[in-house]
Each structure stands twice: as C-alpha cells, then as structure tokens.
Short mmCIF file of C-alpha atoms in Angstrom, two decimals:
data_model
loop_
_atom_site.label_atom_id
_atom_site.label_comp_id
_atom_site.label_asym_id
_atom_site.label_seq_id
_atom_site.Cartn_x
_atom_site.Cartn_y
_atom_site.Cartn_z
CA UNK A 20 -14.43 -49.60 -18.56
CA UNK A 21 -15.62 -52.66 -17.02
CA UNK A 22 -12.13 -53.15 -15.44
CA UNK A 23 -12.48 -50.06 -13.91
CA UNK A 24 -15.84 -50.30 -12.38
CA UNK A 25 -14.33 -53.57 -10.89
CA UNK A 26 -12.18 -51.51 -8.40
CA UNK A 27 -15.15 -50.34 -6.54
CA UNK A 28 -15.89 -53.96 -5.69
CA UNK A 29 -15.48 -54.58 -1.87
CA UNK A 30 -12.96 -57.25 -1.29
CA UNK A 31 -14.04 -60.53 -0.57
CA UNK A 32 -13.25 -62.20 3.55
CA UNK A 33 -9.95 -63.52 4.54
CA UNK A 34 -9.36 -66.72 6.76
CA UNK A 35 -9.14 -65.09 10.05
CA UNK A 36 -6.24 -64.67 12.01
CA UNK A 37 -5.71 -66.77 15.05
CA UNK A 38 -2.61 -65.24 16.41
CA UNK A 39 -4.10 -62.75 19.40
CA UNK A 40 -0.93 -60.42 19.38
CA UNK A 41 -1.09 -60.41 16.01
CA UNK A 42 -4.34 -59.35 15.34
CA UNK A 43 -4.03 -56.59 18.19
CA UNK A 44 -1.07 -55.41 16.42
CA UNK A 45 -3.46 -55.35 12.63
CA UNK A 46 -5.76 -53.19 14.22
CA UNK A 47 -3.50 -50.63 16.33
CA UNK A 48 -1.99 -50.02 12.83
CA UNK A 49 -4.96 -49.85 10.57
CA UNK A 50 -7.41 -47.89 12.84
CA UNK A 51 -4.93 -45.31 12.82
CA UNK A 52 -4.13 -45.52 9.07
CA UNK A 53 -7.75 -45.57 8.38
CA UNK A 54 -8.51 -42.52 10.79
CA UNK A 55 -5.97 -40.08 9.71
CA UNK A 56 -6.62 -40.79 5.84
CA UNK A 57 -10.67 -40.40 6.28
CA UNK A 58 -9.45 -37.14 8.38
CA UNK A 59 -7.17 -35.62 5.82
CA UNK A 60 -9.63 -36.61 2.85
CA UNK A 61 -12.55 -35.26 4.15
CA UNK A 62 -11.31 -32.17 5.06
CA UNK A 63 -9.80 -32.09 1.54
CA UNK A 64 -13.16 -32.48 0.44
CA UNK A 65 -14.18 -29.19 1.79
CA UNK A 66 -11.56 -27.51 -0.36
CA UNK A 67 -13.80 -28.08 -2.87
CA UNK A 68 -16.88 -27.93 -1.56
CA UNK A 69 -17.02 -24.27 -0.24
CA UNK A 70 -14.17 -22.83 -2.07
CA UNK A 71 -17.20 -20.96 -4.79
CA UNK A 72 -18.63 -19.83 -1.38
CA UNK A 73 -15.84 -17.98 -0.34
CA UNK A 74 -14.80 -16.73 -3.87
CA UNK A 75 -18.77 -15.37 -4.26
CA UNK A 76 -18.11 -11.67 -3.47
CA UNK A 77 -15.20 -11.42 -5.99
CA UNK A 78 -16.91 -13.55 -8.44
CA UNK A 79 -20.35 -11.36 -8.00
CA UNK A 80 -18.37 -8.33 -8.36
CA UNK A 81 -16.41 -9.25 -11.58
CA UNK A 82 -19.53 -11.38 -13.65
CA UNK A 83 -22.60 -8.97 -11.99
CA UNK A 84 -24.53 -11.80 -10.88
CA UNK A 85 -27.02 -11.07 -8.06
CA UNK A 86 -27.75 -13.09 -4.90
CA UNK A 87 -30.60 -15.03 -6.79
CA UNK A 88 -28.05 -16.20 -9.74
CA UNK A 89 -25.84 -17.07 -6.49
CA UNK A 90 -28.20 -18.57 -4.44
CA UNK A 91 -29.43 -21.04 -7.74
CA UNK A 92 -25.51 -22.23 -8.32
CA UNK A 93 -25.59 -22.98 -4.20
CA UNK A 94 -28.85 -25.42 -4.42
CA UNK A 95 -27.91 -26.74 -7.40
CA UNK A 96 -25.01 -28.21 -5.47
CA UNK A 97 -26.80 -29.37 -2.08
CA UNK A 98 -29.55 -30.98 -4.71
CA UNK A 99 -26.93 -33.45 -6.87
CA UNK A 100 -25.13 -33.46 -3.57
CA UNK A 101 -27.79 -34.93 -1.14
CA UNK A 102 -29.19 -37.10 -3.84
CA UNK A 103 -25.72 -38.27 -4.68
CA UNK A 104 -25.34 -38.95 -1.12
CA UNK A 105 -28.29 -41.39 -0.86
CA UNK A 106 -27.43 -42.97 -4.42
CA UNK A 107 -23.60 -43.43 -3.22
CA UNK A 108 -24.90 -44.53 -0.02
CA UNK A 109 -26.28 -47.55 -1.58
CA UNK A 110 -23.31 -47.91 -3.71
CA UNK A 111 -21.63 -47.31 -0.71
CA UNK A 112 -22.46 -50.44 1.21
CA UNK A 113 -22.00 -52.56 -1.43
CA UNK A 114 -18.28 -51.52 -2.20
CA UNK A 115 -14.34 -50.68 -1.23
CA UNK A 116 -14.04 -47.64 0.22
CA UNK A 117 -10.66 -47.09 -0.30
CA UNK A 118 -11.69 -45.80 -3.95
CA UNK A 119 -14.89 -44.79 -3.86
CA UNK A 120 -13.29 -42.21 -1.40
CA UNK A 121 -10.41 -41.55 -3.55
CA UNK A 122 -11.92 -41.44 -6.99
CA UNK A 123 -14.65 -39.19 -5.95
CA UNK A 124 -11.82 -36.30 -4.44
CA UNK A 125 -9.90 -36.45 -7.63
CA UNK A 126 -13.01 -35.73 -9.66
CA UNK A 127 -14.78 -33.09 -7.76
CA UNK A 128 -11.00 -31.41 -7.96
CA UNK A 129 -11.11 -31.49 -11.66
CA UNK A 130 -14.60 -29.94 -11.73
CA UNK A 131 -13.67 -27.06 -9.53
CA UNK A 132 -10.45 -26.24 -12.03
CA UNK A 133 -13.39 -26.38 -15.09
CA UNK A 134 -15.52 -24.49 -12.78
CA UNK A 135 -12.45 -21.68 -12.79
CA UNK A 136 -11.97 -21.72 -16.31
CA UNK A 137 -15.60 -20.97 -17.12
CA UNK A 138 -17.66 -17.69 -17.58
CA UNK A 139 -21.41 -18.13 -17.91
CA UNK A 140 -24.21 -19.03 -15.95
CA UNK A 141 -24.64 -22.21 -17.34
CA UNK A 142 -21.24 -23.78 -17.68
CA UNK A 143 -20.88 -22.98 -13.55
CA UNK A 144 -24.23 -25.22 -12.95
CA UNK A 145 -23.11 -27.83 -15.20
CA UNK A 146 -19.31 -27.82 -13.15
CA UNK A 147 -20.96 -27.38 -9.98
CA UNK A 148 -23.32 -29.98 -10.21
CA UNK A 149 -21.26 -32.23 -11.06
CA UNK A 150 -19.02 -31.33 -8.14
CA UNK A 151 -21.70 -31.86 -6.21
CA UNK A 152 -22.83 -35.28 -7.33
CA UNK A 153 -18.85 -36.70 -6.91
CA UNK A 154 -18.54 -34.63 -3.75
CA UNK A 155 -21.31 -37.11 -2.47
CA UNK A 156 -19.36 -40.40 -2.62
CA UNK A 157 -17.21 -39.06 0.57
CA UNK A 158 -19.75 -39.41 3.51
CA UNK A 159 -20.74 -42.83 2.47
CA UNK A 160 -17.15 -44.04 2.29
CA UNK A 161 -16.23 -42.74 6.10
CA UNK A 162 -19.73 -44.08 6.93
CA UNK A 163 -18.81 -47.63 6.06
CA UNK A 164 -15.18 -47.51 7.65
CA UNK A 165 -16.54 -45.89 11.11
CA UNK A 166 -19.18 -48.35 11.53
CA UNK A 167 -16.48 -51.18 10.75
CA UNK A 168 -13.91 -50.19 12.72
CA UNK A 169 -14.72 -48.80 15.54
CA UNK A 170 -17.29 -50.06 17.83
CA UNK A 171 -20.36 -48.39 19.72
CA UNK A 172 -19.51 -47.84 22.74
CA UNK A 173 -16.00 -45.99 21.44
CA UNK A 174 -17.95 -44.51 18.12
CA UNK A 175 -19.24 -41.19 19.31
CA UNK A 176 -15.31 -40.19 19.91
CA UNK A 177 -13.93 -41.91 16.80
CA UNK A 178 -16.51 -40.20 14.39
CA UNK A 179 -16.63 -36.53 16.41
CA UNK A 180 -12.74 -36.45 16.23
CA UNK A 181 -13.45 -37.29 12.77
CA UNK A 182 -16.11 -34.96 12.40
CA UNK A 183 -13.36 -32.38 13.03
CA UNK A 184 -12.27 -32.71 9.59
CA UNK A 185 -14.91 -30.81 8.16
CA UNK A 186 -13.86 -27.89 10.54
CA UNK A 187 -10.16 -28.01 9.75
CA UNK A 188 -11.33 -28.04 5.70
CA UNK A 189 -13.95 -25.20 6.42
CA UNK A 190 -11.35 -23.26 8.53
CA UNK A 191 -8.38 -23.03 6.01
CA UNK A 192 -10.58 -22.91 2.80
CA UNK A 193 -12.30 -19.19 3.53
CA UNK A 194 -8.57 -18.02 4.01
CA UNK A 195 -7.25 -19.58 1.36
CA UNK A 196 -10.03 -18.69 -0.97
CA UNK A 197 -10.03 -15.17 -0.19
CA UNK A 198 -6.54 -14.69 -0.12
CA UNK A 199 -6.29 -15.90 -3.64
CA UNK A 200 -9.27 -13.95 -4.86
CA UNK A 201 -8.83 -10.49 -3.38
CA UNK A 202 -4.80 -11.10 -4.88
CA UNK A 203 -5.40 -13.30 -7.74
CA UNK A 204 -9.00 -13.16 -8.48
CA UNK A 205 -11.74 -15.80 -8.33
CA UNK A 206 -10.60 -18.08 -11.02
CA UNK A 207 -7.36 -18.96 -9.35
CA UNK A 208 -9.47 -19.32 -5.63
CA UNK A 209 -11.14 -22.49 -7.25
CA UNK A 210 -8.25 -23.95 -9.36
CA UNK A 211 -5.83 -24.19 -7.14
CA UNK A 212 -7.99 -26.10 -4.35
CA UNK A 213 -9.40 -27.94 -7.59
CA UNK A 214 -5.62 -29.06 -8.02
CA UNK A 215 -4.82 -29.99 -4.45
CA UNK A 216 -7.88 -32.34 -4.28
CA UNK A 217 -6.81 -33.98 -6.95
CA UNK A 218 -3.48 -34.72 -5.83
CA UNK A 219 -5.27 -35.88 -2.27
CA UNK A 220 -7.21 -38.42 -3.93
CA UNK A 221 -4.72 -40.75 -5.21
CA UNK A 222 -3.19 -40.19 -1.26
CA UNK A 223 -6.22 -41.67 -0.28
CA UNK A 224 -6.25 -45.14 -2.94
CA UNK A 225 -3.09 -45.40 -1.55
CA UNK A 226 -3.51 -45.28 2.61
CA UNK A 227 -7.39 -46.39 2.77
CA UNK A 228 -8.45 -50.01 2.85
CA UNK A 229 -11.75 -52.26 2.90
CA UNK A 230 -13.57 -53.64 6.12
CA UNK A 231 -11.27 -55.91 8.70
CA UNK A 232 -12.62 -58.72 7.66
CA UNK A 233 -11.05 -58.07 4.35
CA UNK A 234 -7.97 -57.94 6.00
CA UNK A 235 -8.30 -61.26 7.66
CA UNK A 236 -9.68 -59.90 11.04
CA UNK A 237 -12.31 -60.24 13.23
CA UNK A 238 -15.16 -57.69 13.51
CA UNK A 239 -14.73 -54.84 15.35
CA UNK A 240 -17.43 -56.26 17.70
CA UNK A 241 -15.76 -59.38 17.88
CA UNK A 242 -12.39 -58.09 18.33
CA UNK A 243 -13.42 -55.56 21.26
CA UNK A 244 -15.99 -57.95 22.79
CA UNK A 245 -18.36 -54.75 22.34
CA UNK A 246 -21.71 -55.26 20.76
CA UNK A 247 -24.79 -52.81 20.55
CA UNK A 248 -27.35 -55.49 21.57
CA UNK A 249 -26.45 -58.46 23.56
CA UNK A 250 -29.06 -60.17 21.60
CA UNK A 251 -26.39 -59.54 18.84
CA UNK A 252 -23.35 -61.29 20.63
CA UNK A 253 -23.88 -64.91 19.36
CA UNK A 254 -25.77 -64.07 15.66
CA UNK A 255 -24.41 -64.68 12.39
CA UNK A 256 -22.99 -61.33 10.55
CA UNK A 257 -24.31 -61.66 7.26
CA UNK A 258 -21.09 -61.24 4.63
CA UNK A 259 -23.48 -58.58 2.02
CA UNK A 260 -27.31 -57.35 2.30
CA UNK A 261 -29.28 -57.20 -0.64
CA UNK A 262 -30.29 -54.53 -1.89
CA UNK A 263 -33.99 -54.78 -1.50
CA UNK A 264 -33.39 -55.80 2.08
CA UNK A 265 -30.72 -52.66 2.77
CA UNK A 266 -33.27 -50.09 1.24
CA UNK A 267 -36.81 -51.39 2.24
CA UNK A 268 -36.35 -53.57 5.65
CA UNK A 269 -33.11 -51.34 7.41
CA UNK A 270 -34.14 -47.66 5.73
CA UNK A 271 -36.88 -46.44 3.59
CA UNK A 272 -39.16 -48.80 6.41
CA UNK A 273 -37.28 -47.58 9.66
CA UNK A 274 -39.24 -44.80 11.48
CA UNK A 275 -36.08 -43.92 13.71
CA UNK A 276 -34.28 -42.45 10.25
CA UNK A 277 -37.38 -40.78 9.04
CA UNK A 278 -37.11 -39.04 12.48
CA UNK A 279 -33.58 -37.53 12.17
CA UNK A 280 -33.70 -36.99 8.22
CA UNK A 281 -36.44 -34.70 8.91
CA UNK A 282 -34.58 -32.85 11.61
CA UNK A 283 -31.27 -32.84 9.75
CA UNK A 284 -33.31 -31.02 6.99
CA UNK A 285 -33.41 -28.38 9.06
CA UNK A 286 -29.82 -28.56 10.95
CA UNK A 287 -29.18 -28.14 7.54
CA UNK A 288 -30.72 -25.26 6.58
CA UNK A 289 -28.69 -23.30 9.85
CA UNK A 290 -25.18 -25.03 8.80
CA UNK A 291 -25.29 -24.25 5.42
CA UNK A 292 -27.14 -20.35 5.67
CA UNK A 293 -24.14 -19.58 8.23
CA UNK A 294 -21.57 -21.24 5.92
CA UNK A 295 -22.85 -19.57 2.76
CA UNK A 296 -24.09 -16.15 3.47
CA UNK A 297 -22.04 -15.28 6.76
CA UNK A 298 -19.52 -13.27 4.70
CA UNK A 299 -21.42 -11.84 2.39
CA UNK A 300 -23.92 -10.51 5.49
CA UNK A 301 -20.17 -9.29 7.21
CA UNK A 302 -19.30 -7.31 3.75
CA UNK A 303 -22.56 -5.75 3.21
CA UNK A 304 -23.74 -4.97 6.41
CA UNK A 305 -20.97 -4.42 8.66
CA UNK A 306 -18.44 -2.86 6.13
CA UNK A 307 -15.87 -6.10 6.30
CA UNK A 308 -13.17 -6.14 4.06
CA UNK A 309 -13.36 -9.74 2.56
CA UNK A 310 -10.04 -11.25 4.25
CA UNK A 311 -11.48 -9.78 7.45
CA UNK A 312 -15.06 -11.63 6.75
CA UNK A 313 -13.27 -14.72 6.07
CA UNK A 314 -11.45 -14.63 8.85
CA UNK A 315 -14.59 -14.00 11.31
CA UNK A 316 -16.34 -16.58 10.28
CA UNK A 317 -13.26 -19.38 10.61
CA UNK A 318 -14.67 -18.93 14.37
CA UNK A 319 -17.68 -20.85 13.53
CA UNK A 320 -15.63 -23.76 11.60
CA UNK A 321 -13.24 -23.45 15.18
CA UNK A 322 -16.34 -23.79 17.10
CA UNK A 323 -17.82 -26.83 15.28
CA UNK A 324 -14.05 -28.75 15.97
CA UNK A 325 -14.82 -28.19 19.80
CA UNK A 326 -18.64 -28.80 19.25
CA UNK A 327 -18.14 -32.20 17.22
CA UNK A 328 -15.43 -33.48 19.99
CA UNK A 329 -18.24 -31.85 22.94
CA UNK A 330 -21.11 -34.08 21.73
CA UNK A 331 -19.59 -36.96 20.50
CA UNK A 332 -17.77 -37.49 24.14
CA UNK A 333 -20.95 -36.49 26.18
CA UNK A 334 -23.04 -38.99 24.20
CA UNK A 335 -20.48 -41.89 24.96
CA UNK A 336 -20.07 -41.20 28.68
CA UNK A 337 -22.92 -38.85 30.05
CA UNK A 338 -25.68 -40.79 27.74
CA UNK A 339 -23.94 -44.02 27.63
CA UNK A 340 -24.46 -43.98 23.36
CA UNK A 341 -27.33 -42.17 23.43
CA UNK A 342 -27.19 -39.34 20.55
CA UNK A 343 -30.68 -37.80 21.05
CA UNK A 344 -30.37 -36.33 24.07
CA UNK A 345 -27.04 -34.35 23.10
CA UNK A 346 -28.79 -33.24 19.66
CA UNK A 347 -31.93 -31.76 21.09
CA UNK A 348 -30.12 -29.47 23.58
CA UNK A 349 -27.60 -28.13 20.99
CA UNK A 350 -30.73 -27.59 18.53
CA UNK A 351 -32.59 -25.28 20.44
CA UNK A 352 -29.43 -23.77 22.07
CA UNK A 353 -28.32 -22.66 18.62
CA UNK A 354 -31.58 -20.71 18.10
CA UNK A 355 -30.67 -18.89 21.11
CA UNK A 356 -27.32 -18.12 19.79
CA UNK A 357 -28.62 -17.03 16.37
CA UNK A 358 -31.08 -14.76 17.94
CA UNK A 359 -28.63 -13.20 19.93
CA UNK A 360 -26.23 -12.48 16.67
CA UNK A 361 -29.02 -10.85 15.17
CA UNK A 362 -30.53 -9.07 17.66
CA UNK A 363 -27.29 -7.90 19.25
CA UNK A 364 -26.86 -3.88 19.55
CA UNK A 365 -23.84 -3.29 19.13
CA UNK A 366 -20.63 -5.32 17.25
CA UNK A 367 -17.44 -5.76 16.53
CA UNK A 368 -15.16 -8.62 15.01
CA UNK A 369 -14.76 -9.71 18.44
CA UNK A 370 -18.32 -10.07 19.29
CA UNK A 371 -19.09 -11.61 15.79
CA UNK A 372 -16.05 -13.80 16.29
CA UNK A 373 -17.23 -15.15 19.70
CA UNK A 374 -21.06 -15.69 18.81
CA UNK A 375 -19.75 -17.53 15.40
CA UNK A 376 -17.94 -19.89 17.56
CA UNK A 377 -20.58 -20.66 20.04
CA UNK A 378 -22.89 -20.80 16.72
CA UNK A 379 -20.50 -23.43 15.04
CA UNK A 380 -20.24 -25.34 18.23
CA UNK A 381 -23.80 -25.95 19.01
CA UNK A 382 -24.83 -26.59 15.21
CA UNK A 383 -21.89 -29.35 14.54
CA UNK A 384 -22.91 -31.23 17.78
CA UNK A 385 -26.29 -32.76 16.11
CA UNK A 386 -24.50 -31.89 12.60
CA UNK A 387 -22.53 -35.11 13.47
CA UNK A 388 -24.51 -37.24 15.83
CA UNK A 389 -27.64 -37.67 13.61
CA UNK A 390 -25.14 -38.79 11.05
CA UNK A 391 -23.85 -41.13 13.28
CA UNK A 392 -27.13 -42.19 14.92
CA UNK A 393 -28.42 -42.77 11.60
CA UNK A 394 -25.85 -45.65 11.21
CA UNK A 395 -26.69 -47.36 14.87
CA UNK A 396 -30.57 -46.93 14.25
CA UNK A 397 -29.96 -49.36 11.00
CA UNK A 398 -28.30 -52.19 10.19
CA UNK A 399 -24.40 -52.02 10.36
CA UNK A 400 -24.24 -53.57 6.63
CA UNK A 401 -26.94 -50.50 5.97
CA UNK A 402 -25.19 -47.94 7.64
CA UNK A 403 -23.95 -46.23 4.07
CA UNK A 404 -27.32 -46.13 2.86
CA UNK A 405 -28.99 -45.16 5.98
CA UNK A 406 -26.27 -42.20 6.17
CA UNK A 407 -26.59 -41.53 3.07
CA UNK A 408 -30.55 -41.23 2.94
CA UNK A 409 -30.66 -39.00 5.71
CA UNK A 410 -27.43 -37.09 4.00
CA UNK A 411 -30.17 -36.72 0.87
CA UNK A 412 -32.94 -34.88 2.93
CA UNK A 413 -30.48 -32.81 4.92
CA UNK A 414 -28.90 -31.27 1.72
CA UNK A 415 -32.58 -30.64 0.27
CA UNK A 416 -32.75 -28.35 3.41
CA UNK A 417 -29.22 -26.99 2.01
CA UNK A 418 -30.73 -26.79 -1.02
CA UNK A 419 -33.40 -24.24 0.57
CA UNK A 420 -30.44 -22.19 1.98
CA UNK A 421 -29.27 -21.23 -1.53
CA UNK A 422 -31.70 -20.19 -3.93
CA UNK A 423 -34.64 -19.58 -1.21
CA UNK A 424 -32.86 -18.52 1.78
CA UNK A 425 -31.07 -15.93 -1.24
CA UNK A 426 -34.45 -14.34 -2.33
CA UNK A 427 -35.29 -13.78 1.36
CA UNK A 428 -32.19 -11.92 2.19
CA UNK A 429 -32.76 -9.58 -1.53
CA UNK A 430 -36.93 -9.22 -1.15
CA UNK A 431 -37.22 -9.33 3.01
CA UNK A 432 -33.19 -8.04 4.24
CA UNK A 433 -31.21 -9.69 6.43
CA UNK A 434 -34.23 -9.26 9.64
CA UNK A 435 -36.20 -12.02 7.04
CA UNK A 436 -32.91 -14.16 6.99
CA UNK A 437 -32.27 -14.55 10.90
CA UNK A 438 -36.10 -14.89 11.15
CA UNK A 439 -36.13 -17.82 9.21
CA UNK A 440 -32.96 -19.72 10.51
CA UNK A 441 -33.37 -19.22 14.05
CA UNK A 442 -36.87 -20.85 13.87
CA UNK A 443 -35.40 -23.85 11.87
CA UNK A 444 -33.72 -24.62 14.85
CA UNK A 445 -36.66 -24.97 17.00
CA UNK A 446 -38.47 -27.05 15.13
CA UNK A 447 -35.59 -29.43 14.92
CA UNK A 448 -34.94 -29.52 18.31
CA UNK A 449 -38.68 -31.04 19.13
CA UNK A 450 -38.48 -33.67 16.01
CA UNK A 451 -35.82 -34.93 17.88
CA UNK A 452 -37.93 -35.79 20.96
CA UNK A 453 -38.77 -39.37 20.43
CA UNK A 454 -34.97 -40.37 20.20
CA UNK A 455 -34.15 -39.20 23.99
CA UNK A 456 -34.19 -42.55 25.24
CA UNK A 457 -33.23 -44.78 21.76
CA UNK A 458 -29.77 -46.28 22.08
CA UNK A 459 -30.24 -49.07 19.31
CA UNK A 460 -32.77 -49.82 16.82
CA UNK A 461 -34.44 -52.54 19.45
CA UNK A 462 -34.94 -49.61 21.79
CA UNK A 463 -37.79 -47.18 22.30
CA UNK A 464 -41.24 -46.51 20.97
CA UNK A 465 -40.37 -47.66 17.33
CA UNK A 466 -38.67 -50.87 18.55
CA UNK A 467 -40.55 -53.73 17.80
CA UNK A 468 -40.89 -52.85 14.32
CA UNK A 469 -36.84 -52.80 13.67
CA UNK A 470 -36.19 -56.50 15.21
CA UNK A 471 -34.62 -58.47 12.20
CA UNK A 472 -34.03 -61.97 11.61
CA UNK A 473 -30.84 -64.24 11.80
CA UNK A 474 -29.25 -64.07 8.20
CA UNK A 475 -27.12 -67.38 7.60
CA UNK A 476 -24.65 -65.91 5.34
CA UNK A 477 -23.54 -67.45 1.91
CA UNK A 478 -19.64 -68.92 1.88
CA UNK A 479 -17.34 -66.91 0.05
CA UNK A 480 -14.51 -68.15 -2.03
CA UNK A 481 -11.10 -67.22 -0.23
CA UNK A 482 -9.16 -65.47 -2.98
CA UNK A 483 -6.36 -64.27 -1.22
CA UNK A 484 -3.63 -66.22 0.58
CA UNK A 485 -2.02 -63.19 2.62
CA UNK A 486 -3.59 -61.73 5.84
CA UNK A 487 -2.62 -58.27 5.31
CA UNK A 488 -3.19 -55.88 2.45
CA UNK A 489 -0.12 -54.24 1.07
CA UNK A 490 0.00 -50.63 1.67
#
C-alpha cells in the first residue's frame, strides 16, 4: 500500500539542460503530449460525470423515483465532488499528475459500472458519491500542468482550448447515454461509459508527465522569457510550498479567490441547472422524445466549445490577461439569454437549439476563466489548491442545483426554476466587479496584501541521470 501511495509523489528536479535546440525541441514535444492527453482525459471524465444525468428519465421511469429522490443523488455528487476538489487540490500541488489524473478516471469508471448494477436508493448515493469524490482529482491535475507549462501571457488560449474538453465530453455523452437507454435501458447507459473511462485512465499514466523541471527543463517562464510580474523575473522559484504556507498565506488568506469562489458558486448553479434539468424540462414540457432532448441540448455543450475558445482569446489580446472583464460581461449576458428561453412565445427545436448554444457559450466563458484566474491570483506552486478551493464552493452551488433547484421545479413549476437561475447570474456578474482591472495578485485594490517574500529553496538530491522521461 505504501508503494502505491508512493506513485503520487511528484518527481524530484533534473540538472537542466543546456543545449538551446534541445530544450526547444523537449518542449514542442511535451506541450503537445501534455495538451492532447489532459484534452482527451478530461473529456473522458465527463463520460462519467453526466452519464446518470442523461440516463435520469429512463431510470425515473423504470425505479419511480421522483425529481426530489433525483435531485438528492445530483447534490450528493457536486458535494463529495467540490470538497474532493479542494482536498485533491492540496494533494494536488504536492504531487505527479500524471497519476493522480489517471488513477482517479479509472476509479470513477468502476463506480459508474457499480452504479449500473445497483437498484436502491442507497447503493446509487454510496456509487455516486464516490464517483464524485474520485471525479475530483481531475481539475487539480490539469490545474498543475497548465500553470507549468504554459505561460501567462499564452494561458488564456492553452486552458480555453482545453476547456473545450468538457464540451466535447458533454456533447457525445447525452447521445451516447440516451441512445443506450431508450435501446438498452439505463443500466447499460452507465456501464459502458463506466468501462471506457477505465480503459482511458491507464492512457493517461501512460502519455502524462510531471512539471518541466522534472524533465530537466527550465520553467515555462524561464524558457519563454514570459513572467506575470517583472518583479518575478530575477526571484528564486521555490522547489515545494508547505502546506501551511499554500493554504493560509496563497488561499484561505487571499481576498482575490474569495471574490471568484463566491461568484463561481453561482456560475455554478446556471451550468449545472442547464446541464441537469434541460432534458427533463424538453420531455415534460415540450413533448421531446428523449434522443430528440439529448440532442437539443448538445447545442449548449457546442456553444460552451466556442464560448471557452471566445473568452480565453479576448482575455489574452483585448484585456492583455485580464479575466475579469471577459467574465462579468458573459455573466450578466447569460441572464439575458436565460430570460429569453423562458419567456419566449413560441418554440421549436430550432429555437431551443439556438438559445442553448448562445446559453452554453456565455456560461463556459467565466466557467473557465475564474478557474484559470484563480491560479494567476495565487501562487503558481498554489495554483491546485487555489483551483481547487474555488472548484469546492462552485460545486456547493451545484450542489443547490440538484436537490433544491429539484423541489423548486416539483412545488413552484418550471416559471420558479428560470426565476431562480436567471437571477444567479446577476448577482455573479457584480461580485465580479472588483477584478476588472486585476491582472496578477500584486494588482488592484487587494494588492498589497498578496506581496510574498523571496523563498530560498532547499537543494534536492538529483536522482535521475537522464534528461527525458521515457514515454
């Protein structure tokens, strides 16, 4: 057991590597090896994540569980989800990504097959939450290899193309789930993702790697002469934070991540009501056959790929790596949009298909970038925990889109619903206010406070003799 534990372990620094061509050739071939594992993973991820959501009319129909029972299995996931984000986030920082990545996709696969192969009411929140809880060591894995990577003033591309992967997972999944349980029935709509996930995790121990350093190369900043602050340029890069200083000095004390947790909360609330209840509100309300609801609201996982790539490119070039900006508009633009889908008179799977979109694009833009401002508006050795703590309080809004969110739409209708997500997105829109102008920590009204110290960091052993890890 402890052997295995030992895996997590990040790898220790090489020697660096003096040879220029040689370096650029290293990182040319690991940024893309990095990038399209993360991409593939993640999205892989999603298989499991929303594959109950899209098997819930079949599964309601065949058990007689009401929206309630449905709503409770729904927050018990966002709950051990959010806190497992925080908890792995911390773990996170302080270990290899290549398997905490990996590991945690082959076990949330096996809980979705036990999930299948279950009946009651509590056997599906035991599997679930337990989904849930290993479903939360993928965020702070990509978190760690974005921020070490790629660099700031490249990042907002990077992690929105990357942020595409939840689109391309929460695009196929509704198809696939449906087609399986209006065909096969529910049980074989969450096995068979179960059993693909589980098969994509040992892809991913075996393309993912640890930080460049690891790999006996310079820092991203280093190697692309790109650094956030050019107070930063000549400092010491301490090798490992402790953990006192990673969850008291860089998070749980930084105002800036107080800021967007509390307004993810509530991106949250939108992103996970539309995900979750979209096709039952299709089925029941405007007579949609289930492949024809799951097939509408693909449009808003299509419009978050274009929304994620949208934002992340404006915020590198129109606000020079500022993220606030970008996520305020998009916030209280969404309300608009959800409004309008409520309020409309008149619809058709056009219609529904075009407002989804525009729904899904304006809700992934600050879905992404306060994830990714989260990490600048910390410390870059903090940037798993800092992801991961704001991850935490935007799945307790999730959380509130299951169970509570559920009892609205059974005691108030669907009017009660739309009421209460369309407001969520005003009020996260004007949390966001104070971040217009932050590009950094050291920026802004907060700035003084998040200054830090030089760090003279400890030697480390070199353990290794080769320069490049073996694929």
């Amino acid at each position: 057991m402890k052997s295995f534990f030992a895996i997590f372990k990040p790898l220790p620094y090489r020697n660096e590597i003096k040879d220029e061509k040689i370096v650029k050739k290293e990182f040319t071939h690991w940024r893309l090896r990095v990038f399209y594992s993360m991409f593939i993973g993640y999205a892989l991820y999603y298989f499991t994540r929303f594959s109950y959501t899209f098997a819930m009319p079949a599964l309601m129909k065949d058990l007689g569980l009401d929206k309630g029972q449905l709503g409770i299995l729904a927050s018990i996931m966002a709950i051990t989800y959010g806190l497992s984000k925080f908890v792995s986030g911390v773990f996170g920082d302080r270990s290899n990504p290549r398997y905490l990545m990996g590991v945690g996709l082959i076990l949330t696969g096996i809980f979705n097959v036990f999930f299948g192969l279950s009946s009651s009411l509590i056997m599906f929140s035991v599997f679930w939450g337990l989904n849930g809880w290993f479903q939360g060591f993928g965020w702070p894995a990509c978190a760690k290899l974005l921020t070490h990577w790629y660099s700031q003033s490249e990042r907002g591309r990077w992690w929105s193309l990357w942020n595409t992967s939840h689109n391309v997972g929460g695009a196929l999944i509704p198809i696939l789930t449906a087609f399986f349980a209006q065909y096969y029935g529910w049980r074989c709509a969450m096995i068979f993702p179960g059993l693909i996930c589980i098969l994509g995790g040992f892809l991913l121990i075996n393309r993912l790697c640890d930080t460049p350093q690891s790999m006996g190369l310079p820092s991203i900043e280093k190697y692309r002469n790109d650094y956030p602050n050019e107070k930063k340029k000549d400092s010491d890069e301490p090798l490992e934070l402790s953990v006192k200083d990673i969850l008291f000095k860089y998070v749980l004390n930084n105002p800036y991540l107080w800021l967007l947790a509390m307004s993810y909360f509530f991106v949250y609330i939108i992103r996970t009501a539309v995900n979750h209840w979209t096709v039952l509100f299709l089925v029941e309300s405007k007579a949609y056959s289930q492949i024809g609801a799951g097939s509408t609201i693909m449009w808003f996982e299509a419009g978050g790929f274009f929304g994620s790539l949208a934002s992340g490119w404006a915020s590198d070039t129109i606000f020079k790596g500022r993220r606030g900006p970008i996520c305020i508009l998009f916030s209280f633009l969404v309300s608009v949009a959800l409004f309008t889908f409520w309020k409309i008179p008149y619809s058709s799977t056009l219609v529904d298909s075009v407002l989804l979109f525009i729904i899904g694009f304006l809700i992934f833009g600050p879905q992404m970038l306060i994830g990714m401002a989260a990490t600048e508006l910390s410390h870059k050795k903090a940037a798993a925990t800092a992801s991961g703590f704001t991850g935490w309080i935007a799945y307790i809004g999730s959380a509130v889109a299951g169970y509570p969110l559920g009892k609205i739409a059974q005691d108030f209708g669907w009017d009660g619903f739309f009421t209460a997500i369309t407001v969520c997105g005003f009020i996260s829109s004007l949390l966001l206010f104070p971040l217009w102008t932050v590009r950094s920590r050291e920026d802004g009204i907060f700035g003084k406070s998040q200054k830090e110290t030089k760090v003279t960091p400890a030697p480390i052993p070199i353990s290794a003799t080769t320069n490049v890890e073996s694929a």
